CSV table of C-alpha atoms in Angstrom, one decimal:
chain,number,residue,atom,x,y,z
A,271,UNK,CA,-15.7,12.5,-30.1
A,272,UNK,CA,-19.7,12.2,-29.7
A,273,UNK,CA,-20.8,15.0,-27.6
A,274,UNK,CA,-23.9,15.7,-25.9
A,275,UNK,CA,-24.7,18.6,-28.8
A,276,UNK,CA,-24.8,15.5,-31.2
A,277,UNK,CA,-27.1,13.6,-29.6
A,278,UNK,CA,-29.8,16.8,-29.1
A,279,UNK,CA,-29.4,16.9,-32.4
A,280,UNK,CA,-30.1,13.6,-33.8
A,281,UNK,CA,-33.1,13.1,-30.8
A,282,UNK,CA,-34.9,16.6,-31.5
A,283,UNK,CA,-34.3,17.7,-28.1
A,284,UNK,CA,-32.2,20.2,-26.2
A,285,UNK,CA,-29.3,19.4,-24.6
A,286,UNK,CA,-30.8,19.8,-21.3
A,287,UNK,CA,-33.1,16.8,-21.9
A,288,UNK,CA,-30.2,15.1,-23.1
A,289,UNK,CA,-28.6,15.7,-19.9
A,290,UNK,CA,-31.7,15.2,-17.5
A,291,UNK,CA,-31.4,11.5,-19.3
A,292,UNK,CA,-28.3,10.9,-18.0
A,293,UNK,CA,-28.1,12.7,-14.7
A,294,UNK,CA,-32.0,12.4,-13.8
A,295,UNK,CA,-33.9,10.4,-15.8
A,296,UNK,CA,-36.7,10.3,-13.6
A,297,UNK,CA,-37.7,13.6,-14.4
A,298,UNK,CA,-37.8,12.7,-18.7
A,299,UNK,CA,-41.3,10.9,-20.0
A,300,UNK,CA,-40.6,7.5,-20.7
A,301,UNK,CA,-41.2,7.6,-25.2
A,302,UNK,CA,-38.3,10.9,-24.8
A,303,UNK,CA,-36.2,9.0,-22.4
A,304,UNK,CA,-36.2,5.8,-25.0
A,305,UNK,CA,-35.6,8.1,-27.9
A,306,UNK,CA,-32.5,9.5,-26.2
A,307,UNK,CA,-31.5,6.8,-25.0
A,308,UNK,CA,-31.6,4.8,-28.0
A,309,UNK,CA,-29.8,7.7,-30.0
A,310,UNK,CA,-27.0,7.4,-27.3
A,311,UNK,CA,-26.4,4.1,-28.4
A,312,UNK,CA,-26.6,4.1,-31.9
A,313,UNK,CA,-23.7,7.7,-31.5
A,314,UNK,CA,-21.9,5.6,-28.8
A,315,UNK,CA,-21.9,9.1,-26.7
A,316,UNK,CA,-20.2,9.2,-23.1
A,317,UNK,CA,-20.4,11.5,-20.5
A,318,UNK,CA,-17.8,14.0,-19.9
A,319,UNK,CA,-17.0,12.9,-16.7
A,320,UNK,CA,-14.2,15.5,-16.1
A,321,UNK,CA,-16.1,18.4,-17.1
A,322,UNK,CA,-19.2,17.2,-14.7
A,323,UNK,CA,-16.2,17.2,-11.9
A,324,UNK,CA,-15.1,20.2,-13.1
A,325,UNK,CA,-18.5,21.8,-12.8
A,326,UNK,CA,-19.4,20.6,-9.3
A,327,UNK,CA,-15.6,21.1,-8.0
A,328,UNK,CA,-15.3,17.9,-7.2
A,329,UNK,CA,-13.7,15.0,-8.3
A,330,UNK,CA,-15.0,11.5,-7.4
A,331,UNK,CA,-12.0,9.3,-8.0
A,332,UNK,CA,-8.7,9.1,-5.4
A,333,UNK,CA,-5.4,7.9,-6.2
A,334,UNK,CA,-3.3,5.1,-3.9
A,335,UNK,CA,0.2,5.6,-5.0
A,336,UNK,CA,2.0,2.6,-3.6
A,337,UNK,CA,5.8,1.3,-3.7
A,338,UNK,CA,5.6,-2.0,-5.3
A,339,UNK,CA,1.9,-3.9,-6.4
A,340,UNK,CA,4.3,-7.1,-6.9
A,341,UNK,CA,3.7,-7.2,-3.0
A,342,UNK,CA,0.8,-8.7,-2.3
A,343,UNK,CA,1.0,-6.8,0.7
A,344,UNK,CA,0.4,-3.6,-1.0
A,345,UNK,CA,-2.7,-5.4,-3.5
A,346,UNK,CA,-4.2,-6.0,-0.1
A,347,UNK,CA,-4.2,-2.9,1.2
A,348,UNK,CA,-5.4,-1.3,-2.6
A,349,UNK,CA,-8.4,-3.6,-1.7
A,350,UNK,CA,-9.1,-2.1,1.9
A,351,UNK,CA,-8.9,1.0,0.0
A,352,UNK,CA,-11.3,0.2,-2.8
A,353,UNK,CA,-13.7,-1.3,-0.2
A,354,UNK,CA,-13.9,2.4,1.7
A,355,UNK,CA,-14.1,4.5,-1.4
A,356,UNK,CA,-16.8,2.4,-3.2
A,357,UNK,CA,-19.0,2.2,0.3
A,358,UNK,CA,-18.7,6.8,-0.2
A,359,UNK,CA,-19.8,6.2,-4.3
A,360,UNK,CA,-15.8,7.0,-4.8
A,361,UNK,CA,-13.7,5.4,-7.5
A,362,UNK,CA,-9.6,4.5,-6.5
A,363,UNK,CA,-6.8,4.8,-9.2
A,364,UNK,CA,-4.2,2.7,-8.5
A,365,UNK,CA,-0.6,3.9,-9.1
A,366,UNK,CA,2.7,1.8,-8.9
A,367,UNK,CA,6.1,3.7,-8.2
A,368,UNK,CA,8.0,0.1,-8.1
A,369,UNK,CA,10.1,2.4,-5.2
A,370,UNK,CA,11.5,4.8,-8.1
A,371,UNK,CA,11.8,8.1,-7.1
A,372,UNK,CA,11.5,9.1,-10.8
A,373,UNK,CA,8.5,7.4,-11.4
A,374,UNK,CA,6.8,8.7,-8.1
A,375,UNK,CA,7.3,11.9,-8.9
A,376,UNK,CA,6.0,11.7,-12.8
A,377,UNK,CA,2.7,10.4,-10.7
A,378,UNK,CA,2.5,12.8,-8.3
A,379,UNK,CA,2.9,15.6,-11.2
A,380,UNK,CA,-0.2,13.8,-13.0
A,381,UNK,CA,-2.5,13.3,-10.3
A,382,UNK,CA,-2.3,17.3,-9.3
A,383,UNK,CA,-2.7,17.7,-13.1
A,384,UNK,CA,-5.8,15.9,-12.7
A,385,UNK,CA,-7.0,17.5,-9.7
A,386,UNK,CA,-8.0,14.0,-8.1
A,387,UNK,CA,-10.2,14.7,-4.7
A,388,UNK,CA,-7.2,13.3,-3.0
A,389,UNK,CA,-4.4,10.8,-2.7
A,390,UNK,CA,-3.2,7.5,-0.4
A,391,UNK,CA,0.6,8.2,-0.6
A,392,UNK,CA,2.8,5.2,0.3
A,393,UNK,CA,6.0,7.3,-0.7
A,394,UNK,CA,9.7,5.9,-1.1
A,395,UNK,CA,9.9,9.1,1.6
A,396,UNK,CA,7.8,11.1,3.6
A,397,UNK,CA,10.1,14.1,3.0
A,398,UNK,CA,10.8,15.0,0.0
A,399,UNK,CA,10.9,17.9,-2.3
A,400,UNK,CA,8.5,16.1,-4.8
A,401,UNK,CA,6.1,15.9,-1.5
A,402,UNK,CA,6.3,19.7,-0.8
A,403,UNK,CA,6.0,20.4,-4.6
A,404,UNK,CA,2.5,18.1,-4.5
A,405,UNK,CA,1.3,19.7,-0.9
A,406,UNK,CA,1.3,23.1,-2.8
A,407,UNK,CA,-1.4,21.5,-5.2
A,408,UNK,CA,-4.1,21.7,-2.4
A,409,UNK,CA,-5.1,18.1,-3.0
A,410,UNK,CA,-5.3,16.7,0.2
A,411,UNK,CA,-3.4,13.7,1.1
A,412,UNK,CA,-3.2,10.7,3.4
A,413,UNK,CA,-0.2,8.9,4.5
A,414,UNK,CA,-0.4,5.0,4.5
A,415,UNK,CA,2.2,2.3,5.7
A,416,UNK,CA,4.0,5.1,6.8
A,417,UNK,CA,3.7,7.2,10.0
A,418,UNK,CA,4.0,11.2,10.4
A,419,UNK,CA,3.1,13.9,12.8
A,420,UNK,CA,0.0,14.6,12.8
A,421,UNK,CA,0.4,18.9,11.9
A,422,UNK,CA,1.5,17.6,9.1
A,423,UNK,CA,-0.8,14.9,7.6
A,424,UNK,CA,-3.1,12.5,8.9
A,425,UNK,CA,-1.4,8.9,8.5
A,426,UNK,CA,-2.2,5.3,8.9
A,427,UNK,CA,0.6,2.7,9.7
A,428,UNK,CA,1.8,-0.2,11.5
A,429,UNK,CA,4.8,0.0,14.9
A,430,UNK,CA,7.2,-1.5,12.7
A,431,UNK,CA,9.7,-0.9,15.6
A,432,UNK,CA,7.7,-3.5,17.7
A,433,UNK,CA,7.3,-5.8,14.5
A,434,UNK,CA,11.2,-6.0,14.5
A,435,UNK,CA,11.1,-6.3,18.3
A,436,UNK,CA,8.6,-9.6,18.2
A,437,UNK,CA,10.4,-11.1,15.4
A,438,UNK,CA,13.6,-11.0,17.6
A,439,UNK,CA,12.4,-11.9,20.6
A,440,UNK,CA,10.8,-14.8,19.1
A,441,UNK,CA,14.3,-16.1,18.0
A,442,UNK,CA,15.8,-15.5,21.2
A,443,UNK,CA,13.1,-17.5,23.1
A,444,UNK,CA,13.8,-20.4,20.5
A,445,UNK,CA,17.4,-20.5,21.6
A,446,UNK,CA,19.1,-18.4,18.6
A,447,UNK,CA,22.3,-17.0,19.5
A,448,UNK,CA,23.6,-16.0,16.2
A,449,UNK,CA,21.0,-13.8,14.2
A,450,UNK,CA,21.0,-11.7,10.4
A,451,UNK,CA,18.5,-9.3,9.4
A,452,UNK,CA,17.8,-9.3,5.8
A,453,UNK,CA,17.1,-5.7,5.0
A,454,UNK,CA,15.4,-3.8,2.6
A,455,UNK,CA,16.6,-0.1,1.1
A,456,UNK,CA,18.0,2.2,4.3
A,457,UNK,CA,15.5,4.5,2.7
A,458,UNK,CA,12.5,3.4,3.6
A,459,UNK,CA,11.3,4.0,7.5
A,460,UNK,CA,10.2,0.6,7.7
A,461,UNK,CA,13.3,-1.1,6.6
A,462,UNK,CA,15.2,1.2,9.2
A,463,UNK,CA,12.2,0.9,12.0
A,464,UNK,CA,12.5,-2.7,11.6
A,465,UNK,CA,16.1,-3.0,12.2
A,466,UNK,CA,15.6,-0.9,15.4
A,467,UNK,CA,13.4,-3.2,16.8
A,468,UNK,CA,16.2,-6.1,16.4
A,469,UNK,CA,18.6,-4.2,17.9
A,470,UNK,CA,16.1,-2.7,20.6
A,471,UNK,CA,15.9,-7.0,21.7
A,472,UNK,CA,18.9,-8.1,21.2
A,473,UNK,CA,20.3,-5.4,23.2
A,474,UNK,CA,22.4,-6.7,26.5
A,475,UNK,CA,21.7,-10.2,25.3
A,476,UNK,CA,25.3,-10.7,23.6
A,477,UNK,CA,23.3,-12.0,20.8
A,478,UNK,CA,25.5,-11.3,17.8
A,479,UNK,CA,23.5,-9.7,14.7
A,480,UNK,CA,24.5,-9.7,10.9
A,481,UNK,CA,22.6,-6.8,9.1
A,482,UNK,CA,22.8,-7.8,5.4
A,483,UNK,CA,20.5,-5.2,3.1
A,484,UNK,CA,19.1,-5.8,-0.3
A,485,UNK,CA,18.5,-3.5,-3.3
A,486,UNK,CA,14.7,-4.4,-3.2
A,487,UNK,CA,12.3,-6.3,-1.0
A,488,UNK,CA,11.7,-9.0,-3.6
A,489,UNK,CA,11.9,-12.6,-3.9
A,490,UNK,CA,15.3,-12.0,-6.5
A,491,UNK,CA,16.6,-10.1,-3.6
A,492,UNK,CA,16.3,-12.6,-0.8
A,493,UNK,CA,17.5,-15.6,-3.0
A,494,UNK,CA,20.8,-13.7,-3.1
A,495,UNK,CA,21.1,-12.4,0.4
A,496,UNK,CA,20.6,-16.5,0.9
A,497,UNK,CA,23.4,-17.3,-1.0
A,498,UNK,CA,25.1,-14.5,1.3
A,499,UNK,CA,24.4,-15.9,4.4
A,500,UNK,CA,25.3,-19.6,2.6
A,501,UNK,CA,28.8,-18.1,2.2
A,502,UNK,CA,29.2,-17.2,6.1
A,503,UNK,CA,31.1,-18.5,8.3
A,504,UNK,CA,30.2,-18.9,11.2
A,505,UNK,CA,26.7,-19.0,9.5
A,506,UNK,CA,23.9,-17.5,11.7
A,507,UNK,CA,21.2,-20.1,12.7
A,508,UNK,CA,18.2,-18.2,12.7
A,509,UNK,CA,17.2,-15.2,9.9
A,510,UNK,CA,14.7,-12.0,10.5
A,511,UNK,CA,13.7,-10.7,6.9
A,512,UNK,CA,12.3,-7.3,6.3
A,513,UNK,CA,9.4,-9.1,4.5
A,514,UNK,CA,8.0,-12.0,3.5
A,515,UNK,CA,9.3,-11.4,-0.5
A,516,UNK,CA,13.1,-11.6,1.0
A,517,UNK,CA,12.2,-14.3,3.6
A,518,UNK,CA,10.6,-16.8,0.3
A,519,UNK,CA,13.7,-15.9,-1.7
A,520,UNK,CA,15.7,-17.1,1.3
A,521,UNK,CA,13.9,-19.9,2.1
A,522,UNK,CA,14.0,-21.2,-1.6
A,523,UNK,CA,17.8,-20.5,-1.3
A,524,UNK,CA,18.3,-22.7,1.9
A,525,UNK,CA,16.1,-25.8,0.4
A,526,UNK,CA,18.0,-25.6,-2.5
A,527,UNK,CA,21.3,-26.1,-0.6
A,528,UNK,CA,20.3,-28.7,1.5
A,529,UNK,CA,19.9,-26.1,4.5
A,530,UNK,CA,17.0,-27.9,6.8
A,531,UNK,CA,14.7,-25.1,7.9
A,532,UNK,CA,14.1,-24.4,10.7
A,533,UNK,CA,16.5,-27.5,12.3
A,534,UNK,CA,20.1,-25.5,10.4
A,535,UNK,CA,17.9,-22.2,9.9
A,536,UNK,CA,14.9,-20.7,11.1
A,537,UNK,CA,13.4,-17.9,8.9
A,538,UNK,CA,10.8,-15.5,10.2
A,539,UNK,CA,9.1,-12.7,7.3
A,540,UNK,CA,7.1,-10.0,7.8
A,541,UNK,CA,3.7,-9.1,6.4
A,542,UNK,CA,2.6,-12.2,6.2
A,543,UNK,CA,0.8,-12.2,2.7
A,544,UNK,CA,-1.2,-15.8,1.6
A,545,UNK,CA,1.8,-17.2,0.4
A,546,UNK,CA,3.9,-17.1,3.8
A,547,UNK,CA,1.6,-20.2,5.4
A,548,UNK,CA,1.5,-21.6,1.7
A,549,UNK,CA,5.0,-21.9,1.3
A,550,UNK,CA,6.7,-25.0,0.9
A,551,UNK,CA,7.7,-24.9,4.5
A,552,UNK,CA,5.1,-22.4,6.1
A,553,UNK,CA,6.9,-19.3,7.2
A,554,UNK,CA,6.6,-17.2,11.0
A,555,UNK,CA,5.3,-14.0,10.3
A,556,UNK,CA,4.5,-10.7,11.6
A,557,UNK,CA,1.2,-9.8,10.4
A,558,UNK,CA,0.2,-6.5,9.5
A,559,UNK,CA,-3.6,-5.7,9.0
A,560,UNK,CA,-2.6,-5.0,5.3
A,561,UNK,CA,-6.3,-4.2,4.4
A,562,UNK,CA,-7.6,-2.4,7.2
A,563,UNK,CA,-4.5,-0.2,7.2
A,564,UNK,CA,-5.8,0.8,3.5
A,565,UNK,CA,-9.6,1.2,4.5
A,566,UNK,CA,-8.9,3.7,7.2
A,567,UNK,CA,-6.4,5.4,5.4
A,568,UNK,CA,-9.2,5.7,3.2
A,569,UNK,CA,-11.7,6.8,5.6
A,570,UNK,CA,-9.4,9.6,6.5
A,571,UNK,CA,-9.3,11.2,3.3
A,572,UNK,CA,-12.8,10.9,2.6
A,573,UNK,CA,-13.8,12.8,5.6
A,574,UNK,CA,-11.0,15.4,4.7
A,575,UNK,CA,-12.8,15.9,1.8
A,576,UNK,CA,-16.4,16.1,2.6
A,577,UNK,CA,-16.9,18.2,4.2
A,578,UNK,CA,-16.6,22.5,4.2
A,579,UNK,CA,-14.0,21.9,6.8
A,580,UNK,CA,-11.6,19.3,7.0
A,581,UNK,CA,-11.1,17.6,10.6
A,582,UNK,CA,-8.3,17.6,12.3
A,583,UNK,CA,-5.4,15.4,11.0
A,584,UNK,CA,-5.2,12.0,12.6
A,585,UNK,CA,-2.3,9.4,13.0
A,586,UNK,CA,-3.2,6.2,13.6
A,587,UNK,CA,-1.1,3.3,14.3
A,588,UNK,CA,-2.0,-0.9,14.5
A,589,UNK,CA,0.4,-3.3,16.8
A,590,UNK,CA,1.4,-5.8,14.5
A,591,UNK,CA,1.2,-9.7,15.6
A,592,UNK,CA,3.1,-13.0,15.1
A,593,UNK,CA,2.1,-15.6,13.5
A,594,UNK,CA,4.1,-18.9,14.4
A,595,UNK,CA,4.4,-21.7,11.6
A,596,UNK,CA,6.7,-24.3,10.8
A,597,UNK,CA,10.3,-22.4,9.6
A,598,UNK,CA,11.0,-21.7,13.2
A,599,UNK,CA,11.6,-24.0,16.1
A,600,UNK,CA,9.8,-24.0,19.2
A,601,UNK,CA,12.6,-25.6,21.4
A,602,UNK,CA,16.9,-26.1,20.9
């Protein structure tokens, strides 16, 4: 590897001109900074950007360590993030755990190893040994899409309990009587926050409610909880899903069988990513302000780290919203 000894040496200069070229060129005459500059080139040097970190105790880049980026839910929120951290002159690295508790913790043991200025943790749980192992790093740490007290972390999320209550009020209004919630894993808060909500609405309604959960909260996933709720009987007439991945997969189930939507079954998502109102019959949503839950998250951990002391941890929380389209009636 060039280093900045190499170039000195091929320029005739010290390796303090070398460096005011490339931290402060101002300060370098113009026929020196062309000479350098053109040696830099021809050598294909780069600068140490770790050891410049390492120097000023500082890293410039943060992590987002997400649960799935096949969500377009979570590439939204990556760009909220990216938006905050490039308006402070910060870099974001991007990290996928594909909700693996293997591969989140492999991540989490890199970015401490890397001493990152701090990380946007989207975690498959907020408590966890591989969490307490990371806090002891001393990189700070924002939760996002998920919601903790704030003595122990600031965090930035969405009432997914009043998410799963609008969905299901929604049905009931439309004259639904039999229900199913398409789940995601019981291990993630909003899967279980979600389902609280239902069951907050339908309660003393004698509304009956089928809870089917999937593996993942995918597109594969819902296709086959569709042919699950194909093979019911009675079959529920309207279907919550814990995101819009499921409620697509169930919707392309339903066409496929000859199951009108919404007139034999309504389907309502949650997230509602671009493809929900794109879809061949749009799909109800419940929005979540995907990229301004990353940007504040963002925000957070920059002013945790800018300062000589950190301000108090935050937790803030969005209402979510419905967004009414075509896969659910408006009247019975």
């Amino acid at each position: 590897m060039v280093g900045i000894k190499d170039v000195a040496r091929r320029a005739g200069v010290s390796i303090g001109t070398v460096s005011n070229v490339v931290n402060r060129p101002h300060v370098v005459s113009a026929a020196t900074r062309m000479r350098v500059l053109s040696v830099i080139e021809e050598l294909g040097y780069v600068r140490d950007e770790s050891a410049r970190q390492l120097r000023a105790g500082r890293s410039r880049i943060m992590a987002l360590l997400v649960l799935d980026l096949g969500n377009p839910f979570f590439v939204d929120l990556a760009r909220g993030a990216e938006q905050a951290a490039h308006e402070a002159g910060l870099n974001v690295i991007t990290c996928n755990s594909g909700q693996r508790v293997a591969t989140e913790a492999s991540y989490l043991s890199m970015l401490a190893e890397q001493r990152v200025r701090g990380v946007l943790l989207s975690p498959v749980e907020t408590s966890s040994d591989r969490l307490r192992t990371f806090s002891r790093s001393g990189i700070p740490y924002v939760f996002v899409d998920r919601k903790v007290p704030p003595e122990e972390a600031s965090s930035v999320s969405v009432d997914d309990v009043a998410g799963g209550e609008l969905a299901a009020r929604h049905l009931l209004e439309t004259g639904h009587t039999s229900i199913a919630f398409v789940n995601g894993p019981a291990i993630l808060a909003q899967c279980r926050d979600r389902e609280a909500g239902v069951r907050s609405a339908l309660e003393r309604t004698g509304v009956s409610l089928s809870v089917l959960e999937s593996a993942a909260l995918d597109v594969s996933s819902g296709r086959d909880a569709g042919s699950r709720l194909l093979g019911m009987s009675p079959r529920p007439t309207a279907v919550f899903c814990a995101n819009d991945l499921l409620a697509l997969g169930v919707l392309q189930t339903m066409v496929g069988a000859g199951v009108r939507v919404p007139e034999e079954m309504a389907i309502v998502g949650y997230d509602d990513i671009e493809f929900a109102g794109a879809a061949a019959v749009p799909l109800t949503s419940v929005r979540q302000p995907a990229k301004r839950l990353g940007h504040t998250a963002a925000e957070l951990l920059i002013a945790e780290t800018s300062g000589a002391e950190a301000p108090e941890h935050q937790q803030v929380v969005f209402r979510p919203e419905l967004v009414v389209r075509a896969s659910t009636r408006t009247n019975r």
